[in-house]
Each structure stands twice: as C-alpha cells, then as structure tokens.
Tab-separated table of C-alpha atoms and ligand atoms in Angstrom:
chain	number	residue	atom	x	y	z
A	1	MET	CA	0.000	0.000	0.000
A	2	LYS	CA	1.169	3.527	-0.770
A	3	VAL	CA	0.363	6.641	1.205
A	4	CYS	CA	0.475	9.688	-1.048
A	5	LYS	CA	0.428	13.264	0.077
A	6	PHE	CA	-0.366	16.180	-2.212
A	7	GLY	CA	0.806	19.689	-1.347
A	8	GLY	CA	-1.109	22.940	-1.790
A	9	SER	CA	0.102	23.642	-5.337
A	10	SER	CA	-1.296	20.220	-6.364
A	11	LEU	CA	-4.765	21.254	-5.159
A	12	ALA	CA	-4.792	24.924	-6.098
A	13	ASN	CA	-7.531	24.627	-8.737
A	14	ALA	CA	-9.737	22.124	-10.561
A	15	ALA	CA	-7.103	21.319	-13.193
A	16	GLN	CA	-4.635	20.393	-10.451
A	17	VAL	CA	-7.229	18.311	-8.588
A	18	ASN	CA	-7.842	16.389	-11.813
A	19	LYS	CA	-4.116	15.611	-12.003
A	20	VAL	CA	-4.267	14.304	-8.420
A	21	LEU	CA	-7.168	11.996	-9.317
A	22	ASP	CA	-5.363	10.708	-12.413
A	23	ILE	CA	-2.224	9.967	-10.411
A	24	VAL	CA	-4.069	8.131	-7.633
A	25	LEU	CA	-6.233	6.130	-10.029
A	26	ALA	CA	-3.214	5.103	-12.108
A	27	ASP	CA	-1.982	2.843	-9.285
A	28	PRO	CA	-4.363	0.713	-7.177
A	29	ALA	CA	-1.767	0.670	-4.376
A	30	ARG	CA	-2.405	4.383	-3.790
A	31	ARG	CA	-5.066	3.894	-1.167
A	32	ILE	CA	-4.472	6.686	1.339
A	33	VAL	CA	-4.445	10.216	-0.042
A	34	VAL	CA	-3.406	13.019	2.307
A	35	VAL	CA	-4.224	16.515	1.089
A	36	SER	CA	-3.128	20.056	1.913
A	37	ALA	CA	-5.343	23.113	1.628
A	38	PRO	CA	-5.496	24.706	-1.850
A	39	GLY	CA	-2.294	26.673	-2.410
A	40	LYS	CA	-1.356	29.490	-4.779
A	41	ARG	CA	-2.761	29.348	-8.333
A	42	HIS	CA	-0.186	31.882	-9.567
A	43	PRO	CA	2.717	33.789	-7.981
A	44	GLY	CA	0.613	36.730	-6.701
A	45	ASP	CA	-2.102	34.487	-5.223
A	46	THR	CA	-2.782	33.720	-1.536
A	47	LYS	CA	-2.873	30.215	-0.031
A	48	VAL	CA	-6.202	29.215	1.517
A	49	THR	CA	-4.448	28.702	4.891
A	50	ASP	CA	-3.299	32.336	4.789
A	51	LEU	CA	-6.815	33.476	3.853
A	52	LEU	CA	-8.135	31.514	6.845
A	53	ILE	CA	-5.592	33.114	9.174
A	54	GLU	CA	-6.704	36.547	7.968
A	55	LEU	CA	-10.325	35.518	8.484
A	56	ALA	CA	-9.555	34.316	12.016
A	57	GLU	CA	-7.691	37.535	12.899
A	58	THR	CA	-10.638	39.608	11.688
A	59	ALA	CA	-13.088	37.542	13.738
A	60	LEU	CA	-10.868	37.822	16.824
A	61	LYS	CA	-10.911	41.614	16.477
A	62	GLY	CA	-14.714	41.447	16.408
A	63	GLU	CA	-14.838	43.009	12.931
A	64	ASN	CA	-17.036	42.072	9.989
A	65	THR	CA	-15.672	38.936	8.308
A	66	ASP	CA	-17.790	38.909	5.116
A	67	ARG	CA	-14.946	39.764	2.747
A	68	GLN	CA	-12.486	37.201	4.157
A	69	TYR	CA	-15.199	34.541	4.435
A	70	GLY	CA	-16.161	35.180	0.800
A	71	ALA	CA	-12.544	34.833	-0.334
A	72	VAL	CA	-12.203	31.412	1.334
A	73	VAL	CA	-15.517	30.002	0.116
A	74	GLU	CA	-14.849	31.318	-3.375
A	75	ARG	CA	-11.687	29.168	-3.659
A	76	TYR	CA	-13.591	25.954	-2.940
A	77	ALA	CA	-16.629	26.985	-4.978
A	78	GLU	CA	-14.416	27.582	-8.021
A	79	ILE	CA	-12.989	24.065	-7.769
A	80	ALA	CA	-16.348	22.416	-7.040
A	81	GLN	CA	-18.116	24.193	-9.893
A	82	THR	CA	-15.407	23.502	-12.475
A	83	LEU	CA	-15.471	19.825	-11.504
A	84	ASN	CA	-19.297	19.736	-11.572
A	85	LEU	CA	-19.516	18.451	-8.028
A	86	GLY	CA	-22.913	20.085	-7.438
A	87	GLU	CA	-23.980	22.855	-5.073
A	88	ALA	CA	-24.424	20.661	-1.987
A	89	ILE	CA	-20.702	20.395	-1.297
A	90	VAL	CA	-20.306	24.170	-1.502
A	91	ARG	CA	-23.183	24.583	1.024
A	92	THR	CA	-21.487	22.053	3.311
A	93	ILE	CA	-18.244	24.058	3.189
A	94	GLU	CA	-20.055	27.372	3.751
A	95	LEU	CA	-21.779	25.905	6.813
A	96	ASP	CA	-18.555	24.419	8.114
A	97	ILE	CA	-16.718	27.758	7.947
A	98	THR	CA	-19.663	29.668	9.444
A	99	ASP	CA	-19.807	27.196	12.353
A	100	ARG	CA	-16.123	27.609	13.006
A	101	ILE	CA	-16.318	31.429	12.986
A	102	ALA	CA	-19.195	31.261	15.477
A	103	LYS	CA	-16.865	29.610	18.020
A	104	VAL	CA	-14.729	32.765	18.291
A	105	ALA	CA	-16.273	33.815	21.594
A	106	SER	CA	-15.988	30.444	23.290
A	107	LEU	CA	-12.373	29.515	22.524
A	108	GLU	CA	-8.932	30.779	23.549
A	109	ARG	CA	-7.137	32.676	20.779
A	110	ASP	CA	-4.738	29.840	19.834
A	111	GLU	CA	-7.479	27.228	19.912
A	112	PHE	CA	-9.655	29.340	17.637
A	113	MET	CA	-6.752	29.964	15.267
A	114	ASP	CA	-6.129	26.214	14.909
A	115	LEU	CA	-9.812	25.505	14.387
A	116	MET	CA	-9.855	28.011	11.526
A	117	LYS	CA	-6.548	26.915	9.944
A	118	ALA	CA	-7.662	23.276	9.940
A	119	ALA	CA	-10.667	24.217	7.777
A	120	GLY	CA	-8.301	24.512	4.792
A	121	GLU	CA	-7.256	20.858	4.749
A	122	ASP	CA	-10.561	19.517	6.046
A	123	ASN	CA	-12.623	21.018	3.228
A	124	SER	CA	-9.957	20.238	0.658
A	125	ALA	CA	-10.288	16.542	1.599
A	126	LYS	CA	-14.079	16.721	1.273
A	127	ILE	CA	-13.765	18.233	-2.219
A	128	VAL	CA	-11.213	15.657	-3.383
A	129	ALA	CA	-13.301	12.752	-2.036
A	130	ALA	CA	-16.349	14.155	-3.850
A	131	ALA	CA	-14.296	14.482	-7.036
A	132	PHE	CA	-13.336	10.780	-6.898
A	133	CYS	CA	-16.994	9.862	-6.364
A	134	ALA	CA	-18.017	12.080	-9.297
A	135	ARG	CA	-15.725	9.916	-11.442
A	136	GLY	CA	-17.579	6.840	-10.162
A	137	LYS	CA	-14.751	5.681	-7.893
A	138	LYS	CA	-15.088	4.286	-4.402
A	139	ALA	CA	-13.566	6.949	-2.172
A	140	ARG	CA	-14.392	8.581	1.122
A	141	TYR	CA	-13.358	11.527	3.237
A	142	VAL	CA	-12.066	10.313	6.604
A	143	SER	CA	-11.621	12.661	9.542
A	144	PRO	CA	-8.611	12.649	11.895
A	145	ARG	CA	-11.207	12.618	14.685
A	146	ASP	CA	-12.628	9.249	13.618
A	147	THR	CA	-9.234	7.604	13.253
A	148	GLY	CA	-7.671	8.662	16.538
A	149	MET	CA	-5.080	11.203	15.366
A	150	VAL	CA	-4.457	12.521	18.873
A	151	LEU	CA	-2.171	15.539	19.243
A	152	THR	CA	-0.526	17.051	22.293
A	153	GLY	CA	1.589	20.116	23.023
A	154	ARG	CA	0.932	23.703	22.027
A	155	PHE	CA	-1.789	24.764	19.610
A	156	GLY	CA	-0.201	25.652	16.268
A	157	ASP	CA	2.869	23.584	17.094
A	158	ALA	CA	1.341	20.298	18.202
A	159	THR	CA	2.967	16.879	18.066
A	160	LEU	CA	1.505	13.407	17.786
A	161	ASP	CA	0.624	11.455	20.908
A	162	PRO	CA	2.564	8.233	20.154
A	163	CYS	CA	-0.388	6.133	21.366
A	164	SER	CA	-2.130	7.209	18.147
A	165	TYR	CA	-0.132	4.804	15.957
A	166	ALA	CA	-1.998	1.744	17.197
A	167	THR	CA	-5.400	3.423	16.894
A	168	LEU	CA	-4.624	4.728	13.424
A	169	ALA	CA	-3.431	1.296	12.255
A	170	ARG	CA	-6.646	-0.306	13.507
A	171	ALA	CA	-8.842	2.390	11.946
A	172	PHE	CA	-7.219	2.108	8.524
A	173	SER	CA	-7.392	-1.680	8.416
A	174	GLY	CA	-11.166	-1.333	8.232
A	175	PHE	CA	-11.378	0.903	5.137
A	176	ALA	CA	-11.968	-0.299	1.587
A	177	GLY	CA	-11.481	1.959	-1.457
A	178	ILE	CA	-9.579	5.226	-1.469
A	179	VAL	CA	-9.372	7.200	1.753
A	180	VAL	CA	-8.978	10.968	1.422
A	181	TYR	CA	-7.547	12.355	4.617
A	182	PRO	CA	-6.927	15.998	5.550
A	183	GLY	CA	-3.353	16.833	6.535
A	184	PHE	CA	-2.063	19.341	9.072
A	185	PHE	CA	-4.370	18.748	12.047
A	186	GLY	CA	-5.663	16.319	14.616
A	187	TYR	CA	-7.554	16.478	17.888
A	188	THR	CA	-6.433	16.832	21.476
A	189	LYS	CA	-7.551	14.280	24.089
A	190	GLU	CA	-10.200	16.842	25.038
A	191	GLY	CA	-11.510	16.809	21.463
A	192	LYS	CA	-10.170	20.229	20.396
A	193	VAL	CA	-8.728	20.785	16.922
A	194	ALA	CA	-4.941	21.271	17.025
A	195	THR	CA	-2.533	21.818	14.131
A	196	PHE	CA	1.046	20.853	13.446
A	197	PRO	CA	3.441	23.703	12.516
A	198	ARG	CA	2.945	25.298	9.089
A	199	GLY	CA	3.586	22.854	6.263
A	200	GLY	CA	2.369	20.119	8.590
A	201	SER	CA	0.502	18.024	6.039
A	202	ASP	CA	3.862	16.380	5.349
A	203	ILE	CA	3.813	15.257	8.984
A	204	THR	CA	0.334	13.761	8.641
A	205	GLY	CA	1.394	11.799	5.563
A	206	SER	CA	4.499	10.553	7.286
A	207	ILE	CA	2.530	9.480	10.386
A	208	LEU	CA	-0.024	7.577	8.320
A	209	ALA	CA	2.704	5.894	6.263
A	210	ALA	CA	4.321	4.710	9.506
A	211	ALA	CA	1.002	3.691	11.097
A	212	VAL	CA	-0.080	1.463	8.206
A	213	CYS	CA	3.492	0.282	7.410
A	214	ALA	CA	3.151	1.577	3.855
A	215	ASP	CA	5.485	0.279	1.159
A	216	VAL	CA	6.293	3.861	0.265
A	217	TYR	CA	5.345	7.396	1.281
A	218	GLU	CA	4.866	9.393	-1.920
A	219	ASN	CA	5.138	13.115	-1.394
A	220	PHE	CA	3.790	14.924	-4.459
A	221	THR	CA	4.891	18.507	-4.895
A	222	ASP	CA	5.842	20.791	-7.790
A	223	VAL	CA	9.443	19.777	-8.477
A	224	ASP	CA	10.638	16.814	-10.550
A	225	SER	CA	13.149	15.797	-7.913
A	226	VAL	CA	15.455	17.087	-5.259
A	227	TYR	CA	18.380	18.844	-6.930
A	228	PRO	CA	21.959	18.434	-5.737
A	229	VAL	CA	22.231	22.182	-5.272
A	230	ASP	CA	19.819	25.117	-4.883
A	231	PRO	CA	18.673	25.968	-8.449
A	232	ARG	CA	18.311	29.613	-7.426
A	233	ILE	CA	22.090	29.709	-6.975
A	234	VAL	CA	22.991	27.357	-9.850
A	235	PRO	CA	20.154	27.783	-12.414
A	236	GLU	CA	21.886	25.465	-14.894
A	237	VAL	CA	21.778	22.531	-12.421
A	238	LYS	CA	20.864	19.350	-14.252
A	239	GLY	CA	20.004	15.877	-13.104
A	240	GLY	CA	17.991	15.571	-9.929
A	241	ILE	CA	18.998	13.177	-7.170
A	242	GLN	CA	17.603	9.704	-7.889
A	243	THR	CA	18.211	8.128	-4.505
A	244	MET	CA	19.561	9.356	-1.244
A	245	THR	CA	19.670	7.992	2.243
A	246	TYR	CA	17.800	9.353	5.246
A	247	ARG	CA	21.128	10.534	6.662
A	248	GLU	CA	21.937	12.441	3.487
A	249	MET	CA	18.488	14.014	3.454
A	250	ARG	CA	18.881	15.087	7.070
A	251	GLU	CA	22.278	16.690	6.428
A	252	LEU	CA	21.030	18.580	3.372
A	253	ALA	CA	17.758	19.652	4.996
A	254	TYR	CA	19.751	20.870	7.991
A	255	ALA	CA	21.510	23.403	5.800
A	256	GLY	CA	18.448	24.644	4.031
A	257	PHE	CA	17.311	22.102	1.410
A	258	GLY	CA	13.684	23.156	1.368
A	259	VAL	CA	11.753	20.206	-0.076
A	260	PHE	CA	10.342	19.508	3.320
A	261	ALA	CA	11.203	20.179	6.910
A	262	ASP	CA	13.464	17.356	8.081
A	263	GLU	CA	11.374	16.892	11.223
A	264	ALA	CA	8.246	16.347	9.143
A	265	VAL	CA	9.354	12.926	7.987
A	266	ILE	CA	10.639	11.530	11.279
A	267	PRO	CA	7.764	9.010	11.627
A	268	ALA	CA	8.440	7.549	8.169
A	269	VAL	CA	12.200	7.529	8.737
A	270	ARG	CA	11.865	5.748	12.106
A	271	ALA	CA	9.598	3.153	10.507
A	272	ARG	CA	12.090	2.842	7.598
A	273	ILE	CA	9.428	3.657	5.013
A	274	PRO	CA	10.996	4.861	1.737
A	275	ILE	CA	9.966	8.424	0.829
A	276	ASN	CA	9.460	9.314	-2.816
A	277	ILE	CA	9.398	13.030	-3.708
A	278	ARG	CA	7.456	13.406	-6.959
A	279	ASN	CA	5.949	16.058	-9.202
A	280	THR	CA	2.166	16.227	-9.647
A	281	ASN	CA	2.739	18.073	-12.926
A	282	HIS	CA	5.121	15.435	-14.336
A	283	PRO	CA	3.899	12.138	-12.884
A	284	GLY	CA	6.033	10.187	-15.367
A	285	GLU	CA	9.202	11.356	-13.629
A	286	PRO	CA	10.476	8.907	-11.001
A	287	GLY	CA	11.368	11.691	-8.581
A	288	THR	CA	13.790	11.284	-5.700
A	289	MET	CA	13.705	8.191	-3.508
A	290	ILE	CA	14.874	8.617	0.076
A	291	GLN	CA	15.598	5.396	1.906
A	292	GLN	CA	17.704	3.686	4.554
A	293	THR	CA	20.567	2.630	2.266
A	294	ARG	CA	21.584	3.069	-1.353
A	295	ARG	CA	24.270	1.871	-3.716
A	296	VAL	CA	27.112	4.284	-3.318
A	297	VAL	CA	29.656	5.242	-5.972
A	298	PRO	CA	32.927	6.004	-4.181
A	299	GLY	CA	34.179	9.532	-4.643
A	300	THR	CA	30.795	11.021	-5.426
A	301	ILE	CA	28.620	13.297	-3.349
A	302	VAL	CA	24.865	13.685	-3.392
A	303	GLY	CA	24.469	17.395	-2.779
A	304	ILE	CA	25.770	20.708	-1.544
A	305	ALA	CA	23.738	22.867	0.810
A	306	ALA	CA	24.475	26.269	2.263
A	307	ALA	CA	22.841	28.222	5.046
A	308	ASP	CA	23.294	31.745	6.384
A	309	GLY	CA	22.817	33.312	9.744
A	310	PHE	CA	25.284	31.486	11.964
A	311	CYS	CA	27.631	32.969	14.492
A	312	ASN	CA	30.771	31.672	16.117
A	313	ILE	CA	31.726	32.024	19.758
A	314	VAL	CA	35.538	31.895	19.875
A	315	VAL	CA	37.234	31.106	23.178
A	316	GLU	CA	41.026	30.942	23.573
A	317	LYS	CA	43.060	29.970	26.608
A	318	TYR	CA	46.661	28.892	26.858
A	319	LEU	CA	46.872	25.182	27.913
A	320	MET	CA	43.119	24.760	27.493
A	321	ASN	CA	43.639	21.111	26.563
A	322	ARG	CA	44.944	20.317	30.068
A	323	GLU	CA	42.041	21.922	31.899
A	324	VAL	CA	39.660	19.137	32.899
A	325	GLY	CA	36.007	20.151	32.539
A	326	PHE	CA	36.642	23.186	30.306
A	327	GLY	CA	34.261	22.004	27.591
A	328	ARG	CA	31.554	21.076	30.063
A	329	ARG	CA	31.663	24.452	31.781
A	330	LEU	CA	31.627	26.260	28.440
A	331	LEU	CA	28.571	24.321	27.291
A	332	GLN	CA	26.955	24.869	30.692
A	333	VAL	CA	27.036	28.619	30.018
A	334	LEU	CA	25.075	28.035	26.805
A	335	GLU	CA	22.700	25.629	28.487
A	336	ASN	CA	21.958	28.173	31.200
A	337	GLU	CA	20.888	30.591	28.474
A	338	GLY	CA	18.842	27.934	26.644
A	339	ILE	CA	21.113	27.987	23.563
A	340	ALA	CA	21.600	24.857	21.443
A	341	TYR	CA	24.891	24.590	19.577
A	342	GLU	CA	25.406	23.397	16.000
A	343	HIS	CA	29.129	22.612	15.633
A	344	MET	CA	32.175	22.680	17.895
A	345	PRO	CA	35.439	22.757	15.935
A	346	SER	CA	38.507	23.190	18.132
A	347	GLY	CA	42.236	23.880	18.139
A	348	VAL	CA	44.771	23.006	20.826
A	349	ASP	CA	44.124	26.167	22.813
A	350	SER	CA	40.939	27.391	21.167
A	351	GLN	CA	37.370	26.267	21.075
A	352	CYS	CA	34.744	27.520	18.613
A	353	ILE	CA	31.044	27.042	19.120
A	354	VAL	CA	28.849	27.655	16.103
A	355	VAL	CA	25.286	28.611	17.007
A	356	LYS	CA	22.334	29.943	15.033
A	357	GLY	CA	22.396	33.748	15.019
A	358	GLN	CA	18.774	33.991	16.136
A	359	CYS	CA	19.637	32.007	19.314
A	360	LEU	CA	22.170	34.634	20.276
A	361	PRO	CA	20.616	38.105	19.902
A	362	LYS	CA	22.839	41.052	20.880
A	363	GLY	CA	21.440	41.272	24.446
A	364	LYS	CA	22.107	37.610	25.106
A	365	GLU	CA	25.527	37.791	23.474
A	366	HIS	CA	26.729	40.200	26.154
A	367	LYS	CA	25.414	37.936	28.927
A	368	VAL	CA	27.036	34.840	27.402
A	369	VAL	CA	30.415	36.537	26.917
A	370	GLN	CA	30.366	37.826	30.514
A	371	ALA	CA	29.486	34.359	31.836
A	372	ILE	CA	32.301	32.729	29.808
A	373	ARG	CA	34.782	35.277	31.225
A	374	ARG	CA	33.545	34.622	34.769
A	375	GLU	CA	33.390	30.808	34.581
A	376	LEU	CA	36.453	30.041	32.427
A	377	ASN	CA	38.823	32.978	32.764
A	378	PRO	CA	39.885	32.742	29.060
A	379	ASP	CA	42.656	34.786	27.409
A	380	PHE	CA	40.276	35.822	24.657
A	381	VAL	CA	36.590	35.529	23.866
A	382	SER	CA	34.610	37.064	21.031
A	383	VAL	CA	31.578	36.468	18.838
A	384	GLU	CA	31.873	36.522	15.049
A	385	ARG	CA	28.680	37.049	13.051
A	386	ASP	CA	27.588	36.709	9.399
A	387	ILE	CA	28.901	33.202	8.983
A	388	SER	CA	27.555	30.767	6.407
A	389	ILE	CA	28.016	27.066	6.559
A	390	LEU	CA	28.440	24.821	3.541
A	391	MET	CA	27.503	21.165	3.857
A	392	VAL	CA	29.019	18.782	1.326
A	393	VAL	CA	27.033	15.580	1.673
A	394	GLY	CA	27.383	12.035	0.395
A	395	GLU	CA	27.720	8.543	1.830
A	396	GLY	CA	30.323	7.868	-0.887
A	397	MET	CA	32.944	10.171	0.536
A	398	CYS	CA	34.162	7.838	3.262
A	399	TYR	CA	35.645	5.466	0.666
A	400	THR	CA	37.728	8.114	-1.090
A	401	ALA	CA	40.734	10.147	-0.056
A	402	GLY	CA	40.863	13.810	-1.004
A	403	MET	CA	37.194	14.840	-0.951
A	404	LEU	CA	37.840	17.597	1.559
A	405	ALA	CA	40.955	18.649	-0.321
A	406	LYS	CA	38.919	18.890	-3.523
A	407	ALA	CA	36.354	21.161	-1.829
A	408	CYS	CA	39.000	23.393	-0.267
A	409	LEU	CA	40.857	23.717	-3.593
A	410	ALA	CA	37.607	24.682	-5.320
A	411	LEU	CA	37.061	27.434	-2.767
A	412	ALA	CA	40.694	28.563	-2.943
A	413	SER	CA	40.383	28.867	-6.732
A	414	VAL	CA	37.755	31.590	-6.259
A	415	GLY	CA	39.638	33.257	-3.414
A	416	ILE	CA	37.422	32.077	-0.576
A	417	SER	CA	39.036	31.287	2.718
A	418	VAL	CA	37.547	28.642	4.981
A	419	SER	CA	37.358	29.703	8.617
A	420	MET	CA	36.283	26.385	10.157
A	421	VAL	CA	36.038	22.760	9.098
A	422	ASN	CA	34.004	20.049	10.817
A	423	GLN	CA	33.632	16.415	9.888
A	424	GLY	CA	32.200	13.642	11.998
A	425	SER	CA	33.644	10.165	11.872
A	426	SER	CA	30.523	8.888	10.098
A	427	GLU	CA	31.896	10.799	7.084
A	428	VAL	CA	28.530	11.372	5.531
A	429	SER	CA	29.235	15.095	5.255
A	430	PHE	CA	31.698	17.807	6.087
A	431	MET	CA	30.969	21.359	7.061
A	432	LEU	CA	32.946	24.369	5.901
A	433	ALA	CA	32.348	27.779	7.440
A	434	ILE	CA	32.860	30.886	5.319
A	435	ARG	CA	31.820	34.560	5.341
A	436	SER	CA	28.162	35.005	4.355
A	437	GLN	CA	29.037	37.362	1.502
A	438	ASP	CA	30.899	34.475	-0.222
A	439	ARG	CA	28.100	31.934	0.058
A	440	GLU	CA	26.781	31.911	-3.521
A	441	THR	CA	30.237	32.029	-5.134
A	442	ALA	CA	31.297	29.157	-2.881
A	443	VAL	CA	28.291	27.015	-3.798
A	444	ARG	CA	28.883	27.584	-7.508
A	445	ALA	CA	32.564	26.682	-7.176
A	446	LEU	CA	31.769	23.480	-5.275
A	447	TYR	CA	29.064	22.519	-7.763
A	448	LYS	CA	31.473	22.976	-10.664
A	449	THR	CA	34.087	20.818	-8.976
A	450	PHE	CA	31.848	17.955	-7.886
A	451	PHE	CA	29.191	17.919	-10.625
A	452	GLY	CA	30.448	20.104	-13.470
B	501	LIG	N1	-1.888	24.330	4.689
B	501	LIG	C1	-0.877	24.323	5.707
B	501	LIG	C2	0.133	25.417	5.428
B	501	LIG	O1	-0.004	26.169	4.475
B	501	LIG	C3	-0.244	22.977	5.872
B	501	LIG	C4	0.348	22.371	4.617
B	501	LIG	O2	0.076	22.806	3.506
B	501	LIG	O3	1.134	21.426	4.749
B	501	LIG	O4	1.067	25.565	6.185
C-alpha cells in the first residue's frame, strides 16, 4: 500500500485536482491520499491557509468577516463548480466555515486559530473525495477525529501522541477503497482541533505511512526531484537526485534544502518507510527516492547545501587542553541561556562554538560573553557574526581520499578562505564555514568541482 500526500500547489484549482485523481487512479496501491489546503494558483495568489488566518484575525478583532469569508468560500466553490460536483458540497463548506467562525467567543485565541486553519485541509479533503466519487470511484473523506489522530503540546505547534499509531493502524485496516484524509491537524484528548506547525501536512502523511506500514510514502509537490544544489544559486543545475539515504536528506535539509522540513518525515524515517518526492505536474518522472541505504559510488557526493545566519563564539586559553572540565563548563554557560549549539570545531588552545544567530541576539551575546569570562577565565573571547556554513554531503565520501581537499581547492580557486572545518567520523558530510558574503560564489565553485 502507498500513502500519497499532495501539497497545496497540487490542489490549487480544478485542473490540479484532476491531475491528483489521475495519479491516484493510475496505481491501485495508492489507497491513502493526504491533502493540503489549496495553495497558490499563480505567484501573486494567496494560499487558503493564509486566507483563513486573515479571516480568524478579523473575527478575533470582532470586525465584519464577510470579505475574508467570501474569499475562502470562493476558492472551494471555483474548484467544485469547475469539476461539476454540485452545489451541496459548496453549502457544506459554507456551513462548516460559518460554524467555526461562530466559536470565536468560546475559545482561547490559539485554539480558535487552529480551528480556523484546519478548515483549509478539512474542506480540501471533502472536495477531493467528492471528485473521486463524481468519477464513479469508491472513495471517502475520513476525519482525523474518527481515526484517533491525537495531538498534544501547544496549539499551532502540536505533536503526535505516540499512542495514536496503534489506533490509526486499527482504523485504517477497516477501510476499503480510497481514503482521502486531511493533513495538518488532529484532535487533542479533550476533542479540540490542534494543528502541526505550518507545512504540517507532510507530517500527517508521514505518520499515516508509519502507522499502516506503507510500502512507500509518496510526497507529491511541484518539483521533478530534489536537486543536488539550490537551483536559485545554480540555475543550470541538471540531473535531480535519484536516490539518497535518510542521513543524506537530514544533512542537506539541515543546511536549508527546502523540499520539506526534516522533522516532518521523522515518523516515516523511524519506521524505515521509503519516501518518494514526486511532481504532480510530471507524474512520469520517477522523482527522488529517500531510503535507509543506497548503492554508493565512491568519490561522489549527493548534494551541496548552504545556510546563512550562523555565528561563532571563539574562546582561547593557553593550555586549554589540560584543563579538565573546560568544555563542560563552556557548554553549561550556553545551556543556562537555553542555547543549542550546531558545531564545535577546536584547536589546541581554542574552542569555537557555532550557534544559530537567532539564538544569540545582541542582548544575550553580552550575557554569554560575561558568563564565559567569569566561569572560564579565558585569554580571549569574542563572537563573530555573518557566517555561512556549507555542507558537502554524500555517503560515498568515506571510501575516497581527497574529498575535503577537492572542496577546499575549489574554494581557494575563487579566493574564498575557509574559517572552520568540521567532519564527523561517520563521514557522511563535512561542514565548511565561510563569510556570508561568499556563500553563492562558494556554492557555484563546489558545484562545478563535484558535478560540473
Ligand atoms: N496548509 C498548511 C500550510 O499552508 C499545511 C500544509 O500545507 O502542509 O502551512
């Protein structure tokens, strides 16, 4: 059985919904279809989720919501009418949204917001199920409420209650035909609607794939495959990635590969379900397969990612290496301030700690530097900002000497100096830190060397 998830661009209008139906019906294994809310139809358009947020904000202010309500209903009505689904489904959606708005006075702000946001996916699933039925196919809308998708944590940032897996597995074993399931939300134990973070339909798909032990989790979006480098930086990039491992995906997503949030697919990864990224607009393309292992060609890499906005806390002290507990006390300072660190390259008498810039705003920086001086009595401490990190990723690199040398030579050839290097013994990637202003030139140079 395959679980397939379709993102907002795949459901933006009737033509896209028709593509979704064709894809699902082309393979009888595609039995569970997870849908997002309708996304943008063209670059200047607004996603239905954003329209719903605007509608919710207006209702919370106690203002007239007619315009925002009309904009939401209009999106569904356009799809339903073009697909000849009849007026009844549009009335159902109108009623659903009106009912939700009416709850504004009885719910906390965050609860109300989630209730409204969830309407996007919920009604999208109803439309898609109706569209299958209109083609004479056996399909049904199934609610997260009826299948035991129980969420905990904060509204708008909820997580799955792990007990849900067993309930979900039982619920799905009883369904025949195609199940159309709304992504992005579930219910708390108290029966309140709660949503995952934005983009959370990927999480729903991944959870269902794990719950039913799917053969594959197909994630349909609007790209043919994952590219080895950001096409905005290297527009001429050719040849998408055919297969990559979970570890490679994690390393690339960490440094900004934006196909999906790395956390979104944790349930599928833990259950070792292969993930196939595919394009709704080119269903003939095989897409990118992400799985536990792959055949590796020594000396090759799978991708290059780059991310901005890091900073580096540099601490120097003569004979640091002999001071027992130095590292622990240094990290304790960060822990006391609630700061997670990313990398920790070191020299004999120096220790660098790379953290995300947003975790160390100017006010906190002063506090951290003072605490390091107090606790460790260093010879020197400073914070460098505007650092970018480059991740060169590939399981194949551990079998070949000179991969790091090749990367450093490529950067040297365009006059870029590397300020830090970090490579774990798993050798699935290495990290190079450079100045942010050099990021794009660096990525192009690395691409040319490894893929050109
Ligand atoms: N519709 C939600 C969003 O725009 C969730 C999703 O599409 O995955 O964030």
